[in-house]
Amino acid sequence: MANAALRIPDNVPGDFFVDSTCIDCDACRQIAPTVFYDIGNQSAVHHQPESDDELLAAQKALIACPTASIGSITKHDMSRALAAYPELIADDVYRCGFTSESSFGAFSYLVRHRHGNILIDSPRFTGPLVKRIAAMGGVRRMFLTHQDDVADHEKFHERFGAERVIHRDDARWRTIEIKPEGSDPIALESDLLMIPTPGHTKGHSVFLYRDEFLFTGDHLAWDPDDEALIAFRGACWYSWSEQIKSMERLLDYRFEWVLPGHGRPIQLPAARMHAELERCVAWMKTR
Ligand code: SF4
């Protein structure tokens, strides 16, 4: 629960506020960009919601915040916001919304796969979301991009019997069911490929669904300011040179969506995405 006494001074006056516990994960700024803004190393409210859409977006940001750093002075009926997650992105791909502090607010995704639902990375294990996912058919498998964004994987495994997959080099938990190794891509489903992408961590992988959706964890994201695909040089924990090689290998694949844990998602026509990826590789080599 956010604390009004800790309200950041940069918040404009009014109902919604961010308190000083904000960890600057960016989730609220993605979910409600007209309400929340970046003040350098945290977020604050720069515009109080006026329209119904803005109000719903602010409420969705409030419940998505991993540290409960967003609050409101008045009591709100949150039922619409709670029912909004998982929220549809496109086709059968959803964003889970409820982020976890242990994943530093990384986004996770749900695929309503014909063989059973798949979670890509782990959201916060919280009642309203778990209930909604149960109503959508539960979770058959969890594909974990890397060791940092696993959050409440154990609870989802216990609740739904989900089989977890993570590359062996990032598998810090002996109880994980499937731990592929090596650098070759692995077909986890007929339309879903696990592609090892060492760099951010040694065992980082991305997941390609139907040659259309690429779930990139912390390997690749969109920078809306520079309008470019980027990798996080300052958050490369294993090897930048390996991450460049991993990025180059992605040039062999077709996809239209980049859906990251951290950073912004993007949809582009496949040819433009390929060109942007080439530009990203060239940029990485200058860093
Ligand atoms: S979602 Fe919460 S922790 Fe993340 S930037 Fe917004 S207020 Fe800060």
CSV table of C-alpha atoms and ligand atoms in Angstrom, one decimal, residues 18-19 21-29 36 42-44 61 64-70 99 105, ligand 1:
chain,number,residue,atom,x,y,z
A,18,VAL,CA,3.8,7.8,-6.4
A,19,ASP,CA,5.6,7.4,-3.2
A,21,THR,CA,9.5,3.4,-2.6
A,22,CYS,CA,9.3,3.4,-6.4
A,23,ILE,CA,12.1,1.3,-8.0
A,24,ASP,CA,11.9,2.9,-11.5
A,25,CYS,CA,10.8,-0.2,-13.3
A,26,ASP,CA,8.9,1.7,-16.0
A,27,ALA,CA,5.7,-0.4,-15.8
A,28,CYS,CA,3.4,2.4,-14.9
A,29,ARG,CA,4.8,4.6,-17.6
A,36,PHE,CA,3.0,8.8,-15.1
A,42,GLN,CA,11.7,7.2,-10.3
A,43,SER,CA,8.2,7.8,-11.6
A,44,ALA,CA,5.7,10.4,-10.6
A,61,ALA,CA,-0.8,0.8,-13.3
A,64,ALA,CA,0.7,-3.7,-11.8
A,65,CYS,CA,3.3,-1.8,-9.7
A,66,PRO,CA,5.7,-4.4,-8.2
A,67,THR,CA,6.3,-2.4,-5.0
A,68,ALA,CA,2.8,-0.9,-4.4
A,69,SER,CA,4.3,2.5,-4.8
A,70,ILE,CA,1.3,4.0,-6.5
A,99,THR,CA,4.7,-7.5,-12.0
A,105,GLY,CA,9.0,-5.2,-12.4
B,1,SF4,S1,5.3,0.7,-11.6
B,1,SF4,FE1,5.8,1.3,-9.5
B,1,SF4,S2,8.0,0.8,-9.2
B,1,SF4,FE2,7.6,0.8,-11.4
B,1,SF4,S3,8.1,2.9,-12.1
B,1,SF4,FE3,5.9,2.9,-11.6
B,1,SF4,S4,5.7,3.5,-9.5
B,1,SF4,FE4,7.8,3.0,-9.8
